[in-house]
mmCIF file of C-alpha atoms in Angstrom:
data_model
loop_
_atom_site.group_PDB
_atom_site.id
_atom_site.type_symbol
_atom_site.label_atom_id
_atom_site.label_comp_id
_atom_site.label_asym_id
_atom_site.label_seq_id
_atom_site.Cartn_x
_atom_site.Cartn_y
_atom_site.Cartn_z
ATOM 1 C CA VAL A 761 -137.038 12.294 88.636
ATOM 2 C CA ASN A 762 -139.416 9.673 89.985
ATOM 3 C CA GLU A 763 -139.917 9.442 93.811
ATOM 4 C CA LYS A 764 -137.228 7.091 94.126
ATOM 5 C CA GLY A 765 -134.336 9.192 93.043
ATOM 6 C CA ARG A 766 -134.040 7.766 89.378
ATOM 7 C CA VAL A 767 -133.943 9.859 86.289
ATOM 8 C CA ALA A 768 -134.742 9.508 82.853
ATOM 9 C CA ASN A 769 -131.604 8.713 80.294
ATOM 10 C CA ASP A 770 -129.004 7.576 83.224
ATOM 11 C CA VAL A 771 -126.117 6.254 81.528
ATOM 12 C CA GLU A 772 -122.943 5.478 82.649
ATOM 13 C CA THR A 773 -119.884 5.702 80.173
ATOM 14 C CA GLU A 774 -116.650 3.809 80.959
ATOM 15 C CA GLN A 775 -113.349 4.704 78.976
ATOM 16 C CA ILE A 776 -110.819 1.747 79.302
ATOM 17 C CA VAL A 777 -107.124 1.997 78.085
ATOM 18 C CA PHE A 778 -104.845 -0.872 78.492
ATOM 19 C CA GLU A 779 -101.520 -2.160 77.383
ATOM 20 C CA ASP A 780 -101.530 -4.918 74.506
ATOM 21 C CA VAL A 781 -98.917 -6.949 75.328
ATOM 22 C CA SER A 782 -97.763 -10.738 75.104
ATOM 23 C CA ASP A 783 -99.524 -13.249 77.304
ATOM 24 C CA GLY A 784 -97.717 -13.775 80.668
ATOM 25 C CA LEU A 785 -95.878 -10.095 80.657
ATOM 26 C CA PRO A 786 -97.746 -8.036 83.631
ATOM 27 C CA THR A 787 -100.427 -5.565 81.819
ATOM 28 C CA GLN A 788 -101.347 -2.101 82.946
ATOM 29 C CA ILE A 789 -105.136 -1.103 82.942
ATOM 30 C CA THR A 790 -106.540 2.312 83.371
ATOM 31 C CA SER A 791 -110.298 3.401 83.257
ATOM 32 C CA ILE A 792 -112.397 6.487 83.718
ATOM 33 C CA VAL A 793 -115.993 6.629 84.333
ATOM 34 C CA GLN A 794 -118.268 9.746 83.494
ATOM 35 C CA ASN A 795 -122.304 9.891 83.773
ATOM 36 C CA ARG A 796 -125.164 11.682 82.187
ATOM 37 C CA GLY A 797 -128.855 11.903 83.128
ATOM 38 C CA SER A 798 -131.642 14.167 83.138
ATOM 39 C CA ILE A 799 -132.110 17.068 85.590
ATOM 40 C CA PRO A 800 -133.363 15.606 88.951
ATOM 41 C CA LEU A 801 -136.265 17.780 89.323
ATOM 42 C CA PHE A 802 -140.058 17.023 88.756
ATOM 43 C CA TRP A 803 -140.656 18.909 85.258
ATOM 44 C CA SER A 804 -142.058 17.726 81.691
ATOM 45 C CA GLN A 805 -142.764 18.901 78.350
ATOM 46 C CA GLU A 806 -146.228 18.159 77.080
ATOM 47 C CA THR A 807 -146.024 16.516 73.636
ATOM 48 C CA SER A 808 -147.544 18.780 70.746
ATOM 49 C CA ARG A 809 -148.043 18.324 67.106
ATOM 50 C CA LEU A 810 -147.961 21.982 66.422
ATOM 51 C CA ASN A 811 -145.054 22.836 68.661
ATOM 52 C CA ILE A 812 -141.543 21.363 67.723
ATOM 53 C CA LYS A 813 -140.436 22.829 71.201
ATOM 54 C CA PRO A 814 -143.172 22.615 73.690
ATOM 55 C CA ASP A 815 -143.262 24.451 76.989
ATOM 56 C CA ILE A 816 -141.215 23.111 79.929
ATOM 57 C CA ILE A 817 -143.643 22.740 83.248
ATOM 58 C CA LEU A 818 -141.835 23.007 86.492
ATOM 59 C CA SER A 819 -143.797 20.698 88.930
ATOM 60 C CA LYS A 820 -143.596 22.108 92.803
ATOM 61 C CA LYS A 821 -144.859 18.653 94.127
ATOM 62 C CA ASP A 822 -141.612 18.235 95.574
ATOM 63 C CA GLN A 823 -140.952 21.322 98.225
ATOM 64 C CA ASN A 824 -138.053 19.724 99.937
ATOM 65 C CA TYR A 825 -136.734 18.071 97.020
ATOM 66 C CA GLU A 826 -136.457 14.539 98.403
ATOM 67 C CA ALA A 827 -136.294 12.936 95.273
ATOM 68 C CA THR A 828 -133.365 15.021 94.244
ATOM 69 C CA ARG A 829 -131.477 14.405 97.272
ATOM 70 C CA LEU A 830 -132.062 10.595 96.891
ATOM 71 C CA HIS A 831 -130.697 11.025 93.290
ATOM 72 C CA PHE A 832 -127.603 12.682 94.684
ATOM 73 C CA GLU A 833 -127.258 9.849 97.324
ATOM 74 C CA ASN A 834 -127.317 7.270 94.924
ATOM 75 C CA LEU A 835 -124.399 8.948 93.120
ATOM 76 C CA VAL A 836 -122.220 8.665 95.896
ATOM 77 C CA GLU A 837 -123.127 5.426 96.728
ATOM 78 C CA ARG A 838 -121.972 4.268 93.199
ATOM 79 C CA TYR A 839 -119.012 6.555 92.805
ATOM 80 C CA GLY A 840 -117.917 8.496 96.109
ATOM 81 C CA ASN A 841 -117.489 12.325 96.632
ATOM 82 C CA PRO A 842 -117.083 14.807 95.067
ATOM 83 C CA ILE A 843 -120.118 14.507 92.374
ATOM 84 C CA ILE A 844 -119.461 17.297 89.771
ATOM 85 C CA ILE A 845 -122.524 18.522 88.038
ATOM 86 C CA LEU A 846 -121.885 19.986 84.396
ATOM 87 C CA ASN A 847 -125.261 21.555 83.462
ATOM 88 C CA LEU A 848 -125.158 22.809 79.762
ATOM 89 C CA ILE A 849 -128.595 24.340 79.580
ATOM 90 C CA LYS A 850 -129.397 27.763 78.267
ATOM 91 C CA THR A 851 -128.933 30.619 80.795
ATOM 92 C CA GLN A 852 -131.096 33.565 78.711
ATOM 93 C CA GLU A 853 -133.977 33.176 76.170
ATOM 94 C CA LYS A 854 -136.515 35.491 74.538
ATOM 95 C CA LYS A 855 -139.274 33.283 76.303
ATOM 96 C CA PRO A 856 -138.267 31.472 79.252
ATOM 97 C CA ARG A 857 -137.770 27.870 78.570
ATOM 98 C CA GLU A 858 -134.395 26.177 79.475
ATOM 99 C CA SER A 859 -133.482 28.853 81.826
ATOM 100 C CA ILE A 860 -136.452 27.944 84.407
ATOM 101 C CA LEU A 861 -134.684 24.551 84.734
ATOM 102 C CA ARG A 862 -131.646 26.056 84.979
ATOM 103 C CA GLN A 863 -132.421 28.453 88.156
ATOM 104 C CA GLU A 864 -134.491 25.880 89.845
ATOM 105 C CA PHE A 865 -131.525 23.606 89.463
ATOM 106 C CA ALA A 866 -129.046 25.861 90.932
ATOM 107 C CA HIS A 867 -131.393 26.966 93.859
ATOM 108 C CA VAL A 868 -131.666 22.874 94.757
ATOM 109 C CA ILE A 869 -128.090 22.272 95.063
ATOM 110 C CA ASP A 870 -127.805 25.151 97.230
ATOM 111 C CA PHE A 871 -130.510 24.038 99.216
ATOM 112 C CA ILE A 872 -129.346 20.493 99.437
ATOM 113 C CA ASN A 873 -125.371 21.364 99.971
ATOM 114 C CA LYS A 874 -126.675 23.829 103.130
ATOM 115 C CA ASP A 875 -126.580 20.381 105.161
ATOM 116 C CA MET A 876 -123.329 19.193 103.543
ATOM 117 C CA SER A 877 -119.897 19.530 104.358
ATOM 118 C CA GLU A 878 -117.339 21.076 102.338
ATOM 119 C CA GLU A 879 -115.756 17.640 101.643
ATOM 120 C CA THR A 880 -119.060 16.417 100.396
ATOM 121 C CA CYS A 881 -121.047 18.899 99.030
ATOM 122 C CA LEU A 882 -122.196 18.848 95.091
ATOM 123 C CA ARG A 883 -119.638 21.061 92.747
ATOM 124 C CA PHE A 884 -122.179 22.682 90.551
ATOM 125 C CA LEU A 885 -120.658 23.736 87.195
ATOM 126 C CA HIS A 886 -123.126 25.796 84.524
ATOM 127 C CA TRP A 887 -121.783 26.552 81.212
ATOM 128 C CA ASP A 888 -124.019 27.219 78.581
ATOM 129 C CA LEU A 889 -122.703 25.372 75.692
ATOM 130 C CA HIS A 890 -125.166 26.831 73.118
ATOM 131 C CA LYS A 891 -124.409 30.699 73.694
ATOM 132 C CA HIS A 892 -120.507 29.820 73.711
ATOM 133 C CA PHE A 893 -120.974 27.737 70.009
ATOM 134 C CA ARG A 894 -122.633 30.990 68.370
ATOM 135 C CA SER A 895 -119.852 33.196 69.528
ATOM 136 C CA GLN A 896 -117.430 32.223 66.553
ATOM 137 C CA ALA A 897 -114.730 33.754 68.834
ATOM 138 C CA THR A 898 -114.966 30.849 71.306
ATOM 139 C CA ASN A 899 -113.794 26.949 70.747
ATOM 140 C CA VAL A 900 -116.318 25.122 72.931
ATOM 141 C CA LEU A 901 -114.083 22.024 72.606
ATOM 142 C CA VAL A 902 -110.822 23.729 74.090
ATOM 143 C CA LEU A 903 -113.084 25.308 76.978
ATOM 144 C CA LEU A 904 -114.668 22.069 77.860
ATOM 145 C CA GLY A 905 -111.087 20.671 77.689
ATOM 146 C CA LYS A 906 -110.361 22.639 80.674
ATOM 147 C CA VAL A 907 -113.517 21.835 82.614
ATOM 148 C CA ALA A 908 -112.712 18.272 81.961
ATOM 149 C CA ALA A 909 -109.220 18.923 83.370
ATOM 150 C CA TYR A 910 -110.597 20.546 86.391
ATOM 151 C CA ALA A 911 -112.854 17.598 87.273
ATOM 152 C CA LEU A 912 -110.125 14.958 86.371
ATOM 153 C CA THR A 913 -107.882 16.756 89.146
ATOM 154 C CA LEU A 914 -110.756 16.353 91.513
ATOM 155 C CA THR A 915 -111.622 12.459 90.868
ATOM 156 C CA GLY A 916 -108.448 10.973 89.625
ATOM 157 C CA SER A 917 -108.931 7.790 87.845
ATOM 158 C CA PHE A 918 -108.293 3.574 88.112
ATOM 159 C CA TYR A 919 -105.204 2.270 87.729
ATOM 160 C CA CYS A 920 -103.671 -1.255 88.020
ATOM 161 C CA ARG A 921 -100.926 -3.293 87.063
ATOM 162 C CA VAL A 922 -102.104 -7.168 86.525
ATOM 163 C CA THR A 923 -100.519 -10.229 85.630
ATOM 164 C CA SER A 924 -102.248 -13.437 83.942
ATOM 165 C CA THR A 925 -101.853 -15.473 87.317
ATOM 166 C CA MET A 926 -103.876 -12.637 89.445
ATOM 167 C CA ARG A 927 -107.390 -13.132 90.498
ATOM 168 C CA PRO A 928 -109.783 -10.157 89.672
ATOM 169 C CA ASP A 929 -110.116 -9.428 93.043
ATOM 170 C CA GLU A 930 -106.779 -8.931 94.070
ATOM 171 C CA CYS A 931 -106.626 -5.994 92.305
ATOM 172 C CA THR A 932 -109.370 -3.813 93.623
ATOM 173 C CA ALA A 933 -108.399 -5.076 97.120
ATOM 174 C CA TRP A 934 -105.300 -3.399 97.374
ATOM 175 C CA PRO A 935 -105.072 -0.570 99.410
ATOM 176 C CA SER A 936 -106.279 2.761 97.718
ATOM 177 C CA SER A 937 -103.680 5.149 96.820
ATOM 178 C CA GLU A 938 -104.751 8.618 96.456
ATOM 179 C CA ASN A 939 -103.395 10.033 93.096
ATOM 180 C CA ILE A 940 -104.981 13.706 93.362
ATOM 181 C CA ASP A 941 -103.790 16.416 95.758
ATOM 182 C CA ASP A 942 -106.330 18.854 96.607
ATOM 183 C CA GLY A 943 -104.071 21.339 98.202
ATOM 184 C CA ASP A 944 -105.660 24.743 98.265
ATOM 185 C CA MET A 945 -107.459 23.874 95.174
ATOM 186 C CA SER A 946 -111.008 23.003 96.889
ATOM 187 C CA PRO A 947 -113.641 24.357 94.510
ATOM 188 C CA PRO A 948 -116.834 26.509 95.817
ATOM 189 C CA LYS A 949 -119.639 25.178 96.381
ATOM 190 C CA TYR A 950 -121.588 27.175 93.483
ATOM 191 C CA CYS A 951 -119.610 27.997 90.374
ATOM 192 C CA ASP A 952 -121.334 29.842 87.723
ATOM 193 C CA ASN A 953 -118.542 30.608 85.555
ATOM 194 C CA VAL A 954 -116.139 27.435 85.258
ATOM 195 C CA ASN A 955 -113.643 28.631 82.836
ATOM 196 C CA GLU A 956 -111.539 30.451 86.133
ATOM 197 C CA GLY A 957 -111.374 26.989 88.217
ATOM 198 C CA ALA A 958 -110.643 25.118 84.887
ATOM 199 C CA TYR A 959 -107.633 27.543 84.052
ATOM 200 C CA ARG A 960 -106.478 27.200 87.519
ATOM 201 C CA LEU A 961 -106.355 23.529 87.887
ATOM 202 C CA GLU A 962 -105.294 22.911 84.196
ATOM 203 C CA GLY A 963 -101.871 20.545 84.129
ATOM 204 C CA ASN A 964 -101.964 19.379 87.808
ATOM 205 C CA HIS A 965 -102.311 15.750 86.959
ATOM 206 C CA SER A 966 -99.385 13.960 88.932
ATOM 207 C CA GLY A 967 -97.487 11.100 87.340
ATOM 208 C CA ASP A 968 -94.529 11.053 89.620
ATOM 209 C CA ASN A 969 -94.835 8.214 91.837
ATOM 210 C CA ASN A 970 -93.191 5.545 90.052
ATOM 211 C CA THR A 971 -90.180 3.450 91.038
ATOM 212 C CA ALA A 972 -87.805 1.904 88.165
ATOM 213 C CA ASN A 973 -88.063 -2.096 88.000
ATOM 214 C CA GLY A 974 -86.123 -2.917 84.900
ATOM 215 C CA ASN A 975 -87.552 -1.813 81.788
ATOM 216 C CA HIS A 976 -90.907 -1.217 83.829
ATOM 217 C CA SER A 977 -91.905 1.603 85.819
ATOM 218 C CA VAL A 978 -94.015 0.100 88.804
ATOM 219 C CA LYS A 979 -96.798 2.466 90.057
ATOM 220 C CA PRO A 980 -99.234 2.080 93.165
ATOM 221 C CA PRO A 981 -102.936 1.103 92.236
ATOM 222 C CA THR A 982 -105.072 4.331 92.142
ATOM 223 C CA PHE A 983 -109.022 4.406 92.272
ATOM 224 C CA GLN A 984 -111.271 6.848 91.019
ATOM 225 C CA ARG A 985 -113.308 8.742 93.668
ATOM 226 C CA GLY A 986 -116.520 10.590 92.658
ATOM 227 C CA VAL A 987 -117.529 11.293 89.085
ATOM 228 C CA LEU A 988 -118.586 14.162 86.582
ATOM 229 C CA ARG A 989 -122.188 13.997 85.876
ATOM 230 C CA THR A 990 -123.252 15.891 82.598
ATOM 231 C CA ASN A 991 -126.743 17.105 81.659
ATOM 232 C CA CYS A 992 -128.547 19.441 79.003
ATOM 233 C CA ILE A 993 -132.157 19.045 78.781
ATOM 234 C CA ASP A 994 -132.473 15.795 76.762
ATOM 235 C CA CYS A 995 -128.814 14.360 77.771
ATOM 236 C CA LEU A 996 -128.282 13.889 73.955
ATOM 237 C CA ASP A 997 -126.453 16.363 72.206
ATOM 238 C CA ARG A 998 -124.818 19.024 74.190
ATOM 239 C CA THR A 999 -124.044 16.174 77.054
ATOM 240 C CA ASN A 1000 -122.467 14.327 74.313
ATOM 241 C CA VAL A 1001 -119.857 16.866 72.851
ATOM 242 C CA ALA A 1002 -119.322 17.594 76.779
ATOM 243 C CA GLN A 1003 -118.409 13.777 77.370
ATOM 244 C CA TYR A 1004 -116.386 13.433 74.075
ATOM 245 C CA ALA A 1005 -114.399 16.663 75.520
ATOM 246 C CA TYR A 1006 -113.768 14.906 78.943
ATOM 247 C CA GLY A 1007 -113.177 11.821 77.216
ATOM 248 C CA LEU A 1008 -110.318 13.188 75.146
ATOM 249 C CA ALA A 1009 -108.534 14.900 78.440
ATOM 250 C CA ALA A 1010 -109.331 11.364 80.415
ATOM 251 C CA LEU A 1011 -107.018 9.525 77.422
ATOM 252 C CA GLY A 1012 -104.045 12.113 77.681
ATOM 253 C CA TYR A 1013 -104.210 11.040 81.394
ATOM 254 C CA GLN A 1014 -104.406 7.270 80.595
ATOM 255 C CA LEU A 1015 -101.670 7.340 78.034
ATOM 256 C CA ASN A 1016 -99.575 9.257 80.459
ATOM 257 C CA THR A 1017 -99.999 7.082 83.303
ATOM 258 C CA LEU A 1018 -99.442 4.314 81.055
ATOM 259 C CA GLY A 1019 -96.301 5.697 80.235
ATOM 260 C CA VAL A 1020 -96.916 6.078 76.827
ATOM 261 C CA THR A 1021 -96.866 9.780 76.321
ATOM 262 C CA ASP A 1022 -94.711 12.314 78.472
ATOM 263 C CA THR A 1023 -97.622 15.188 78.985
ATOM 264 C CA PRO A 1024 -101.297 13.950 80.005
ATOM 265 C CA LYS A 1025 -102.663 16.468 77.460
ATOM 266 C CA ILE A 1026 -103.660 15.712 73.506
ATOM 267 C CA ASP A 1027 -104.085 18.304 71.316
ATOM 268 C CA LEU A 1028 -107.400 18.550 69.195
ATOM 269 C CA ASP A 1029 -105.339 18.578 65.972
ATOM 270 C CA ASP A 1030 -103.780 15.167 66.919
ATOM 271 C CA PRO A 1031 -105.271 12.266 64.665
ATOM 272 C CA LEU A 1032 -105.887 10.484 67.929
ATOM 273 C CA ALA A 1033 -108.481 13.125 69.010
ATOM 274 C CA ASP A 1034 -110.404 12.521 65.668
ATOM 275 C CA GLU A 1035 -110.258 8.780 66.060
ATOM 276 C CA LEU A 1036 -111.864 9.206 69.383
ATOM 277 C CA MET A 1037 -114.333 11.673 68.450
ATOM 278 C CA VAL A 1038 -115.582 8.632 66.092
ATOM 279 C CA PHE A 1039 -116.135 6.867 68.976
ATOM 280 C CA TYR A 1040 -118.048 9.272 71.135
ATOM 281 C CA GLU A 1041 -120.294 10.094 67.924
ATOM 282 C CA ARG A 1042 -121.061 6.232 67.574
ATOM 283 C CA MET A 1043 -122.006 5.995 70.679
ATOM 284 C CA GLY A 1044 -124.172 9.753 70.763
ATOM 285 C CA ASP A 1045 -126.034 8.280 67.702
ATOM 286 C CA THR A 1046 -126.823 5.263 69.267
ATOM 287 C CA LEU A 1047 -128.267 7.051 72.666
ATOM 288 C CA ALA A 1048 -130.116 9.275 70.613
ATOM 289 C CA HIS A 1049 -132.222 6.838 68.272
ATOM 290 C CA GLN A 1050 -132.913 4.930 71.231
ATOM 291 C CA TYR A 1051 -134.127 8.267 72.851
ATOM 292 C CA SER A 1052 -135.521 10.322 70.555
ATOM 293 C CA GLY A 1053 -135.629 8.365 67.314
ATOM 294 C CA SER A 1054 -132.694 10.295 65.193
ATOM 295 C CA ALA A 1055 -129.185 10.529 65.669
ATOM 296 C CA ALA A 1056 -127.504 12.943 67.361
ATOM 297 C CA HIS A 1057 -126.933 16.494 66.452
ATOM 298 C CA ASN A 1058 -123.225 17.061 65.913
ATOM 299 C CA LYS A 1059 -122.468 20.464 64.689
ATOM 300 C CA VAL A 1060 -119.539 20.985 66.957
ATOM 301 C CA PHE A 1061 -118.186 17.622 65.609
ATOM 302 C CA SER A 1062 -118.880 18.779 62.018
ATOM 303 C CA GLU A 1063 -117.788 22.154 62.318
ATOM 304 C CA ARG A 1064 -114.599 20.754 64.102
ATOM 305 C CA ARG A 1065 -113.756 18.499 60.900
ATOM 306 C CA GLY A 1066 -114.501 21.507 58.795
ATOM 307 C CA GLN A 1067 -117.793 20.176 56.865
ATOM 308 C CA TRP A 1068 -119.530 22.140 54.360
ATOM 309 C CA ARG A 1069 -121.843 24.515 56.474
ATOM 310 C CA ALA A 1070 -124.802 24.289 54.090
ATOM 311 C CA ALA A 1071 -124.655 20.143 54.079
ATOM 312 C CA THR A 1072 -124.369 20.251 57.985
ATOM 313 C CA GLN A 1073 -127.495 22.754 58.373
ATOM 314 C CA SER A 1074 -129.421 20.672 56.045
ATOM 315 C CA GLN A 1075 -128.711 17.268 58.020
ATOM 316 C CA GLU A 1076 -129.473 19.072 60.960
ATOM 317 C CA PHE A 1077 -132.961 20.177 59.924
ATOM 318 C CA PHE A 1078 -133.577 16.449 58.974
ATOM 319 C CA ARG A 1079 -132.966 15.159 62.242
ATOM 320 C CA THR A 1080 -135.122 17.744 63.963
ATOM 321 C CA LEU A 1081 -138.295 16.855 61.865
ATOM 322 C CA GLN A 1082 -137.338 13.305 62.917
ATOM 323 C CA ARG A 1083 -137.323 13.878 66.029
ATOM 324 C CA TYR A 1084 -140.689 15.926 65.879
ATOM 325 C CA TYR A 1085 -141.914 13.147 64.289
ATOM 326 C CA SER A 1086 -141.170 10.574 66.690
ATOM 327 C CA ASN A 1087 -142.197 12.744 69.381
ATOM 328 C CA ALA A 1088 -145.579 13.751 68.354
ATOM 329 C CA TYR A 1089 -146.608 10.387 66.145
ATOM 330 C CA MET A 1090 -144.682 7.468 67.944
ATOM 331 C CA ASP A 1091 -143.927 7.995 71.559
ATOM 332 C CA ALA A 1092 -147.447 7.652 72.467
ATOM 333 C CA GLN A 1093 -147.262 4.517 71.072
ATOM 334 C CA LYS A 1094 -144.134 3.259 72.388
ATOM 335 C CA GLN A 1095 -145.148 4.194 76.017
ATOM 336 C CA ASP A 1096 -148.476 2.463 75.659
ATOM 337 C CA ALA A 1097 -146.350 -0.865 74.670
ATOM 338 C CA ILE A 1098 -144.113 -0.333 77.614
ATOM 339 C CA ASN A 1099 -147.002 0.202 80.271
ATOM 340 C CA LEU A 1100 -148.574 -3.056 78.588
ATOM 341 C CA PHE A 1101 -145.747 -4.944 78.801
ATOM 342 C CA LEU A 1102 -144.898 -4.124 82.236
ATOM 343 C CA GLY A 1103 -148.470 -4.912 83.642
ATOM 344 C CA ASN A 1104 -149.119 -1.334 84.689
ATOM 345 C CA PHE A 1105 -152.329 -1.047 82.629
ATOM 346 C CA GLN A 1106 -154.356 -4.377 82.627
ATOM 347 C CA PRO A 1107 -157.635 -4.109 80.211
ATOM 348 C CA GLN A 1108 -160.965 -4.646 81.776
ATOM 349 C CA PRO A 1109 -164.437 -4.906 80.670
ATOM 350 C CA GLY A 1110 -166.466 -1.917 80.524
ATOM 351 C CA LYS A 1111 -163.465 0.127 81.227
ATOM 352 C CA PRO A 1112 -161.459 2.248 78.345
ATOM 353 C CA ALA A 1113 -159.083 0.753 76.292
ATOM 354 C CA LEU A 1114 -155.340 2.107 76.627
ATOM 355 C CA TRP A 1115 -155.506 4.115 73.523
ATOM 356 C CA GLU A 1116 -158.705 5.915 74.698
ATOM 357 C CA LEU A 1117 -156.863 7.205 77.496
ATOM 358 C CA ASP A 1118 -155.223 10.663 77.412
ATOM 359 C CA SER A 1119 -151.924 11.859 78.576
ATOM 360 C CA ASN A 1120 -153.280 12.997 82.252
ATOM 361 C CA GLN A 1121 -154.866 9.449 82.494
ATOM 362 C CA HIS A 1122 -151.242 8.012 81.502
ATOM 363 C CA TYR A 1123 -149.291 10.007 84.080
ATOM 364 C CA GLY A 1124 -149.727 7.281 86.878
ATOM 365 C CA TYR A 1125 -148.564 4.503 84.430
ATOM 366 C CA VAL A 1126 -145.669 6.510 83.427
ATOM 367 C CA ILE A 1127 -144.232 7.120 87.141
ATOM 368 C CA ARG A 1128 -144.903 3.460 87.816
ATOM 369 C CA ASN A 1129 -142.926 2.651 84.520
ATOM 370 C CA LEU A 1130 -139.933 4.762 85.465
ATOM 371 C CA VAL A 1131 -139.886 2.985 88.808
ATOM 372 C CA ALA A 1132 -139.933 -0.251 87.139
ATOM 373 C CA LEU A 1133 -136.998 0.631 84.540
ATOM 374 C CA GLY A 1134 -134.791 2.878 86.387
ATOM 375 C CA ASN A 1135 -132.973 0.148 88.110
ATOM 376 C CA GLY A 1136 -131.390 -0.815 84.891
ATOM 377 C CA ASP A 1137 -128.919 2.029 83.936
ATOM 378 C CA VAL A 1138 -127.345 1.637 80.846
ATOM 379 C CA LEU A 1139 -123.526 1.274 80.765
ATOM 380 C CA ILE A 1140 -121.076 2.001 77.740
ATOM 381 C CA SER A 1141 -118.063 0.825 77.574
ATOM 382 C CA LEU A 1142 -115.031 2.241 75.212
ATOM 383 C CA ALA A 1143 -112.058 -0.152 75.041
ATOM 384 C CA LEU A 1144 -108.797 1.311 73.900
ATOM 385 C CA PHE A 1145 -105.835 -0.961 72.794
ATOM 386 C CA VAL A 1146 -102.426 0.721 72.929
#
């Protein structure tokens, strides 16, 4: 995170599903947004040519977590409440690395929630995806689907019915209509095991507020309130798997809202689930190439398709080497180019050239670079035609 609360790899994904109808007929549109972004703490990994997984260094420069607080305040401004945080990093390691961040992240959420009401508190869900994937008895996509159903129950989704004569502002100007019923389902402020809440809330989607109008079912417009924010360490591989599970649960919800299906659930064996997986794989590869120099690690997707394990392992090993080479040999040049392009570094006679500075001397430039680039969040839209 930087001092303004902006984080690395901040990406918003919007999944849009709408009817493909003839011109002049009313069109139903649904949309669900999710977010990914780095853990909003001051931490770093020092690039090393000798260590593929360098140590994670946690800084104590922000004792009151002001930058973290600014980050979540910005999320509330963008999406409203609740903010649901799905943290996928490791809990236990032989040599503490990710677990250091996991412990500090949980602490800062508790710290911030002390000043929050039950309605506005941050919902922190921790689920060690790596541990569950290693267990052959656990289907990570099934369990993540239950987490997704839990989050969707809290946030709801956007829905409206538009005609060719309706102005864009008319849709968003309609009075909001709550499409979820919290009842007694308010989650705890801190949840270390998401499975119980996910099981409890599964299947609570409601689509019964319809009135007959000829051959069409007229529903009131609804708006998404809050967002699911997912992270691992780099917000690439594990995050992409979790975002696919959320997207699949959302797609079932959206198709049910449109009246295409009778149930808001899509089975993992449904061909539609495989088609959606391709969407999220392409998105994950695109973001991973930009951020790390290789395609995303897709072990979960590969196993789901029943691909030969030996071929999958060799592919994953090659991608690991690609990332190592990019991190160790290419990232410094990319950072130098960004700092020079933004004017963070300006050559001066008698002073060291940019490539003569070590990483510690780069640090001040990097912080300003993050401030300069942090406002340009990435938007990914997945549009599905029904």
